[in-house]
CSV table of C-alpha atoms in Angstrom, one decimal:
chain,number,residue,atom,x,y,z
A,74,UNK,CA,10.7,40.7,20.2
A,75,UNK,CA,10.2,44.2,19.1
A,76,UNK,CA,6.4,45.0,19.3
A,77,UNK,CA,4.5,44.5,16.2
A,78,UNK,CA,4.1,48.0,15.3
A,79,UNK,CA,7.9,48.4,15.1
A,80,UNK,CA,7.8,45.4,12.5
A,81,UNK,CA,7.9,45.7,8.3
A,82,UNK,CA,4.9,43.9,6.9
A,83,UNK,CA,7.3,41.4,5.7
A,84,UNK,CA,9.4,40.5,9.1
A,85,UNK,CA,5.7,39.8,10.8
A,86,UNK,CA,4.6,37.6,7.9
A,87,UNK,CA,8.1,35.7,8.5
A,88,UNK,CA,7.8,36.5,12.3
A,89,UNK,CA,4.1,34.4,11.9
A,90,UNK,CA,5.4,32.0,9.6
A,91,UNK,CA,7.4,30.3,11.9
A,92,UNK,CA,5.1,30.7,15.4
A,93,UNK,CA,3.3,27.1,16.2
A,94,UNK,CA,-0.9,28.2,15.6
A,95,UNK,CA,-1.3,27.2,19.2
A,96,UNK,CA,0.2,30.8,19.3
A,97,UNK,CA,-2.3,32.5,17.4
A,98,UNK,CA,-4.7,33.5,20.0
A,99,UNK,CA,-2.0,35.5,21.8
A,100,UNK,CA,-0.8,37.3,19.0
A,101,UNK,CA,-4.0,38.0,17.4
A,102,UNK,CA,-5.0,40.8,19.9
A,103,UNK,CA,-1.7,43.2,19.4
A,104,UNK,CA,-2.3,42.3,15.5
A,105,UNK,CA,-5.5,43.8,15.6
A,106,UNK,CA,-4.3,47.2,17.1
A,107,UNK,CA,-1.8,47.7,14.4
A,108,UNK,CA,-2.9,50.0,12.3
A,109,UNK,CA,-1.5,48.8,8.7
A,110,UNK,CA,-4.4,47.2,6.7
A,111,UNK,CA,-1.6,44.4,5.7
A,112,UNK,CA,-0.9,43.5,9.1
A,113,UNK,CA,-5.1,43.3,10.1
A,114,UNK,CA,-5.1,41.4,7.1
A,115,UNK,CA,-2.7,38.6,8.2
A,116,UNK,CA,-4.7,38.7,12.3
A,117,UNK,CA,-7.8,37.9,9.6
A,118,UNK,CA,-6.1,35.3,8.6
A,119,UNK,CA,-4.7,33.9,11.3
A,120,UNK,CA,-8.1,33.8,13.6
A,121,UNK,CA,-9.4,31.8,10.1
A,122,UNK,CA,-6.8,29.5,10.5
A,123,UNK,CA,-7.3,29.1,14.0
A,124,UNK,CA,-10.9,28.7,13.9
A,125,UNK,CA,-10.8,26.1,10.5
A,126,UNK,CA,-8.2,24.2,12.9
A,127,UNK,CA,-10.6,24.1,15.9
A,128,UNK,CA,-13.6,23.0,13.7
A,129,UNK,CA,-10.9,19.9,12.2
A,130,UNK,CA,-10.2,18.8,15.9
A,131,UNK,CA,-13.8,18.7,16.6
A,132,UNK,CA,-14.7,17.0,13.2
A,133,UNK,CA,-12.1,14.4,13.8
A,134,UNK,CA,-13.2,13.6,17.7
A,135,UNK,CA,-16.9,13.3,16.4
A,136,UNK,CA,-15.2,10.8,13.9
A,137,UNK,CA,-13.5,9.1,16.9
A,138,UNK,CA,-16.7,8.7,19.0
A,139,UNK,CA,-17.6,4.7,18.1
A,140,UNK,CA,-14.0,4.2,18.7
A,141,UNK,CA,-14.3,6.1,22.2
A,142,UNK,CA,-17.2,4.1,23.2
A,143,UNK,CA,-15.4,0.8,23.0
A,144,UNK,CA,-12.4,2.1,24.2
A,145,UNK,CA,-14.5,2.8,27.2
A,146,UNK,CA,-15.5,-0.5,27.6
A,147,UNK,CA,-12.0,-1.7,27.5
A,148,UNK,CA,-11.8,-3.0,24.0
A,149,UNK,CA,-8.5,-1.5,22.5
A,150,UNK,CA,-8.0,-3.4,19.4
A,151,UNK,CA,-10.5,-1.6,17.1
A,152,UNK,CA,-9.6,-2.8,13.5
A,153,UNK,CA,-11.3,-0.4,10.9
A,154,UNK,CA,-11.8,-2.1,7.5
A,155,UNK,CA,-12.0,-0.8,3.8
A,156,UNK,CA,-11.7,-1.4,0.1
A,157,UNK,CA,-11.0,0.5,-2.9
A,158,UNK,CA,-11.7,-0.3,-6.1
A,159,UNK,CA,-15.2,-2.2,-6.6
A,160,UNK,CA,-16.0,0.2,-9.6
A,161,UNK,CA,-13.2,0.6,-12.1
A,162,UNK,CA,-12.9,-1.7,-15.1
A,163,UNK,CA,-9.4,-2.6,-14.6
A,164,UNK,CA,-7.2,-3.6,-11.9
A,165,UNK,CA,-7.9,-5.4,-9.1
A,166,UNK,CA,-9.9,-4.5,-5.4
A,167,UNK,CA,-7.9,-3.7,-2.9
A,168,UNK,CA,-8.4,-3.8,1.4
A,169,UNK,CA,-7.0,-2.6,4.4
A,170,UNK,CA,-7.4,-3.5,7.9
A,171,UNK,CA,-6.0,-1.1,10.4
A,172,UNK,CA,-5.1,-1.1,14.2
A,173,UNK,CA,-4.2,2.4,15.3
A,174,UNK,CA,-3.1,3.3,18.7
A,175,UNK,CA,-5.5,4.9,20.4
A,176,UNK,CA,-4.5,8.2,20.3
A,177,UNK,CA,-4.2,8.3,17.0
A,178,UNK,CA,-6.1,11.8,15.7
A,179,UNK,CA,-4.7,12.8,12.3
A,180,UNK,CA,-6.5,16.1,11.2
A,181,UNK,CA,-7.8,15.6,7.7
A,182,UNK,CA,-8.4,12.1,7.6
A,183,UNK,CA,-11.2,11.9,6.1
A,184,UNK,CA,-13.5,8.8,3.5
A,185,UNK,CA,-10.2,8.5,0.6
A,186,UNK,CA,-12.2,10.2,-2.2
A,187,UNK,CA,-12.4,13.1,0.0
A,188,UNK,CA,-9.0,13.6,0.3
A,189,UNK,CA,-6.6,15.2,-2.2
A,190,UNK,CA,-3.9,12.7,-3.7
A,191,UNK,CA,-1.0,15.0,-1.9
A,192,UNK,CA,-2.8,14.9,1.8
A,193,UNK,CA,-3.5,11.1,1.0
A,194,UNK,CA,-0.1,10.3,0.8
A,195,UNK,CA,1.1,12.1,3.5
A,196,UNK,CA,-1.8,10.8,5.9
A,197,UNK,CA,-1.2,7.3,5.0
A,198,UNK,CA,2.7,7.9,6.2
A,199,UNK,CA,1.1,9.6,10.3
A,200,UNK,CA,-1.4,6.5,9.9
A,201,UNK,CA,1.0,4.1,9.3
A,202,UNK,CA,3.1,5.3,12.0
A,203,UNK,CA,0.3,4.9,14.0
A,204,UNK,CA,-1.2,1.5,13.8
A,205,UNK,CA,-0.5,-1.3,15.6
A,206,UNK,CA,-0.5,-3.0,13.0
A,207,UNK,CA,-2.1,-3.2,9.1
A,208,UNK,CA,-2.3,-5.8,6.7
A,209,UNK,CA,-3.4,-5.0,2.6
A,210,UNK,CA,-6.1,-7.4,0.6
A,211,UNK,CA,-5.9,-7.9,-2.9
A,212,UNK,CA,-7.8,-9.7,-5.5
A,213,UNK,CA,-7.6,-10.1,-9.4
A,214,UNK,CA,-9.4,-9.6,-12.2
A,215,UNK,CA,-9.9,-13.0,-12.7
A,216,UNK,CA,-11.1,-13.7,-9.3
A,217,UNK,CA,-13.6,-10.9,-9.7
A,218,UNK,CA,-14.9,-12.4,-12.4
A,219,UNK,CA,-15.6,-15.6,-11.3
A,220,UNK,CA,-17.1,-14.6,-8.0
A,221,UNK,CA,-18.3,-11.1,-8.4
A,222,UNK,CA,-17.1,-8.1,-6.7
A,223,UNK,CA,-18.8,-8.1,-3.9
A,224,UNK,CA,-17.6,-11.2,-2.9
A,225,UNK,CA,-14.2,-10.7,-4.0
A,226,UNK,CA,-14.4,-7.9,-2.1
A,227,UNK,CA,-15.3,-9.7,0.6
A,228,UNK,CA,-12.1,-12.4,0.0
A,229,UNK,CA,-9.6,-9.2,-0.1
A,230,UNK,CA,-11.4,-8.3,3.4
A,231,UNK,CA,-10.7,-11.7,4.9
A,232,UNK,CA,-7.5,-12.4,3.3
A,233,UNK,CA,-6.3,-9.0,4.6
A,234,UNK,CA,-7.1,-10.6,8.4
A,235,UNK,CA,-5.8,-13.1,8.0
A,236,UNK,CA,-2.0,-11.7,7.7
A,237,UNK,CA,-2.2,-9.6,10.7
A,238,UNK,CA,-0.2,-10.6,13.4
A,239,UNK,CA,-2.1,-8.8,16.1
A,240,UNK,CA,-5.6,-9.9,15.7
A,241,UNK,CA,-8.1,-7.3,16.1
A,242,UNK,CA,-10.7,-7.3,19.0
A,243,UNK,CA,-13.5,-5.8,16.8
A,244,UNK,CA,-14.3,-4.6,13.5
A,245,UNK,CA,-15.7,-1.6,12.0
A,246,UNK,CA,-16.5,-2.6,8.4
A,247,UNK,CA,-18.4,-0.1,6.0
A,248,UNK,CA,-21.3,-1.5,5.2
A,249,UNK,CA,-20.6,-5.0,5.2
A,250,UNK,CA,-21.0,-8.5,7.3
A,251,UNK,CA,-17.9,-10.7,7.0
A,252,UNK,CA,-17.6,-14.5,8.0
A,253,UNK,CA,-15.0,-13.8,10.6
A,254,UNK,CA,-14.8,-15.2,14.5
A,255,UNK,CA,-13.9,-11.6,15.4
A,256,UNK,CA,-17.1,-9.2,16.3
A,257,UNK,CA,-17.5,-6.8,14.0
A,258,UNK,CA,-19.7,-3.6,13.3
A,259,UNK,CA,-21.3,-2.7,10.1
A,260,UNK,CA,-21.5,0.9,9.6
A,261,UNK,CA,-23.2,2.9,7.1
A,262,UNK,CA,-20.6,5.4,5.1
A,263,UNK,CA,-18.5,4.3,7.4
A,264,UNK,CA,-15.3,5.6,5.4
A,265,UNK,CA,-16.8,10.0,6.1
A,266,UNK,CA,-17.9,8.8,9.8
A,267,UNK,CA,-15.7,6.4,11.6
A,268,UNK,CA,-11.8,7.4,12.0
A,269,UNK,CA,-10.6,3.9,11.5
A,270,UNK,CA,-12.6,2.9,8.5
A,271,UNK,CA,-11.4,6.7,6.8
A,272,UNK,CA,-7.9,5.5,8.1
A,273,UNK,CA,-8.3,2.1,6.3
A,274,UNK,CA,-9.6,3.7,3.1
A,275,UNK,CA,-6.8,6.2,2.7
A,276,UNK,CA,-4.1,3.2,3.2
A,277,UNK,CA,-5.9,1.6,0.8
A,278,UNK,CA,-6.5,3.8,-2.0
A,279,UNK,CA,-2.7,5.1,-2.0
A,280,UNK,CA,-1.2,1.1,-2.7
A,281,UNK,CA,-4.1,1.0,-5.4
A,282,UNK,CA,-3.0,4.1,-6.8
A,283,UNK,CA,0.5,3.3,-6.7
A,284,UNK,CA,-0.3,-0.6,-7.8
A,285,UNK,CA,-1.8,1.6,-11.0
A,286,UNK,CA,0.9,3.8,-11.9
A,287,UNK,CA,2.8,0.5,-11.9
A,288,UNK,CA,0.2,-1.2,-14.5
A,289,UNK,CA,0.6,2.8,-16.8
A,290,UNK,CA,4.2,1.9,-17.3
A,291,UNK,CA,2.9,-1.5,-18.9
A,292,UNK,CA,-0.3,-0.6,-20.6
A,293,UNK,CA,0.3,3.1,-21.4
A,294,UNK,CA,-2.9,3.2,-23.7
A,295,UNK,CA,-5.6,3.4,-21.2
A,296,UNK,CA,-4.6,5.9,-18.6
A,297,UNK,CA,-4.5,4.2,-15.4
A,298,UNK,CA,-2.1,6.8,-14.2
A,299,UNK,CA,-5.0,9.2,-13.7
A,300,UNK,CA,-8.1,7.1,-13.9
A,301,UNK,CA,-6.7,4.0,-11.6
A,302,UNK,CA,-9.3,2.0,-13.9
A,303,UNK,CA,-12.4,3.5,-14.2
A,304,UNK,CA,-14.5,3.7,-16.8
A,305,UNK,CA,-13.4,7.4,-17.9
A,306,UNK,CA,-14.4,8.0,-21.5
A,307,UNK,CA,-10.4,7.8,-22.4
A,308,UNK,CA,-10.1,4.3,-21.2
A,309,UNK,CA,-13.5,3.2,-23.2
A,310,UNK,CA,-12.0,4.5,-26.0
A,311,UNK,CA,-8.8,2.8,-25.5
A,312,UNK,CA,-10.7,-0.5,-24.7
A,313,UNK,CA,-12.4,-0.2,-28.1
A,314,UNK,CA,-9.3,0.7,-30.2
A,315,UNK,CA,-6.2,-1.8,-28.4
A,316,UNK,CA,-8.4,-4.5,-26.4
A,317,UNK,CA,-8.5,-5.0,-23.3
A,318,UNK,CA,-5.5,-5.9,-21.2
A,319,UNK,CA,-5.2,-8.9,-18.7
A,320,UNK,CA,-6.2,-6.5,-15.9
A,321,UNK,CA,-9.3,-6.0,-17.4
A,322,UNK,CA,-12.5,-6.7,-15.8
A,323,UNK,CA,-14.1,-9.0,-18.5
A,324,UNK,CA,-17.3,-9.4,-16.6
A,325,UNK,CA,-17.7,-5.5,-16.3
A,326,UNK,CA,-16.8,-4.7,-20.1
A,327,UNK,CA,-18.9,-7.5,-21.8
A,328,UNK,CA,-21.2,-4.9,-22.7
A,329,UNK,CA,-19.2,-1.9,-24.2
A,330,UNK,CA,-18.7,-3.4,-27.3
A,331,UNK,CA,-14.9,-4.8,-27.0
A,332,UNK,CA,-13.4,-7.8,-28.1
């Protein structure tokens, strides 16, 4: 490769776009010596990207600290379990339990609510590639109305555990306790502090969002494709205009003046 000083700005940009971010520290000093302001800005941008990546690696390592404690004790099959959809007016509550390989360290894994739709879908695929096993649990509105949302959430979780082929040695769960013989650790704000729980929240969120897209095709008046069943003003207006669908939770809409 020629010296950067002998290359046009466009050529430098094109070259940098082909380089792995791990090589940035080897290139930045030379770029900084270039007198052209555009090249200086490229160097600054590379520094920021490299710094941001390192910070993200540190954050993920911190999220995995709980799991690492158990890995060191010889516990390898750790199941993260979480739910999505406790609050919506319509649709099921969905849970995921996922047992990840110990070396899974996907950047940008976080509480699913903090991750963009595009990144959730990418991460979901990556996490499933890293999974030793996973399962989805789903409890629909009739059961939610019958046993309440908390018990429905626990039922979805135990249902998902029952369908796993590889039973976990330990469950990490977000602020709940399940009636199961599997040892479990309840973690407050687990979807934001535990890698395994955050992974479960992402997979559950992608599954439920895709399901709500299907419901939108059947009931297009309610905006399920973007509100995912949550009680937005648009959704409530549609409820009052068209009435509830079979996927609406009667116990959730009874105080909205809906018939």
